[in-house]
Amino acid sequence: MAALVLAGTSDIVVAVASSLLVIASLLGLRGFRQFLDTRSASAWEYGGLGVILFMLIYWTFVSPHVNARSAMISGFIAYVRFSIGWAVLKYRPSERPKYAYYFVSIAATLGAVVHAIRSVAYGLGLAQETTFLQPTPLNVVFLGMATLTLPCLSVGMVLLAHDRLSERMERLATFDDLTGVLSRRAFIARAEAITRATAAAKSTFSIAILDIDNFKSINDRYGHAAGDVALAHVASLISRAVRASDVVGRIGGEEFALLLPSETKEAAGHLVDRLRAIIAASGSCVPDRDVVSTLSAGVDAFREGDTLASVMARADAALYAAKANGRNCVVVAPAMETLTLGHQDGAGFGGKIMNG
């Protein structure tokens, strides 16, 4: 359209500028759809674009018809804007703030309404043009609204891009990039919230600390890439096996924590032992390598007067006892004890050992 202002309204300029406008409109729709992770464009939309470009040339050079050309272009842009507004609402991530998505949808819909009115007016002969974008009252309103809605749409897209960037940054801060489970900081934050709620309700929860057995030997023998594959494999099995209410986090190199709300440590011990058995029976965790991962785990439960740190410390001590007992087992901490962190004697620890 800037070319029309600078170069006049010759047929060639009108045809080129109008062609670029409809092509850019469809590309814009495709961009929004790709951003929203849905289909980019239908084959019939490309076919419709081809028909529009053909008729644009026909009504410009072969059988000039300004009204038909204006109605066709505005109708197509109205379709594009309506599609953008609908797609932004339909595919808006439910967990994200609504403002940016509603802003874009409203701006796109307003633009669509303006173009639809213009298309109908020229299509039904309610308005007449002798030259393209003749300064009629309808065109003045149309250009004014286009001047408002296009920048709003651009600003809205910037808002959506900012929201997407914020979402990715939040995810990086919340989830471990390699395993997909909660990062240590996010796990501790969520577990602290559950601890406060549990203390207020005078309820309980259990925590298990899980460690992949002999993980260093995987790295040393097959390389760190194989170790990463093993970590992702075990994390995937854990995530699929736990319940929706359970909280899983990676709290160290090959160490995971599992919080089981409202569970006694005895029940939690059985659940964790079932998880241990699933991983032990899962086969090789590294493609084309005979590498079978096993887990050792320590379990304890929250009780009155505890903090999250004290529960995790007792579960960690139980984990050391499981390692000392020969690995690939689960140790449930005893009911009352004075624990020494790093204790290596499973029998001296006094916890209940589960190994299938």
mmCIF file of C-alpha atoms in Angstrom, residues 28 43 71 100 203 248 315:
data_model
loop_
_atom_site.group_PDB
_atom_site.id
_atom_site.type_symbol
_atom_site.label_atom_id
_atom_site.label_comp_id
_atom_site.label_asym_id
_atom_site.label_seq_id
_atom_site.Cartn_x
_atom_site.Cartn_y
_atom_site.Cartn_z
ATOM 1 C CA GLY A 28 0.573 -13.994 8.530
ATOM 2 C CA ALA A 43 -4.421 -26.848 0.485
ATOM 3 C CA ALA A 71 -14.781 -6.884 -2.488
ATOM 4 C CA ALA A 100 -2.297 -11.091 25.420
ATOM 5 C CA SER A 203 -1.536 -35.114 58.487
ATOM 6 C CA VAL A 248 9.117 -36.105 41.538
ATOM 7 C CA ALA A 315 15.268 -40.683 54.085
#
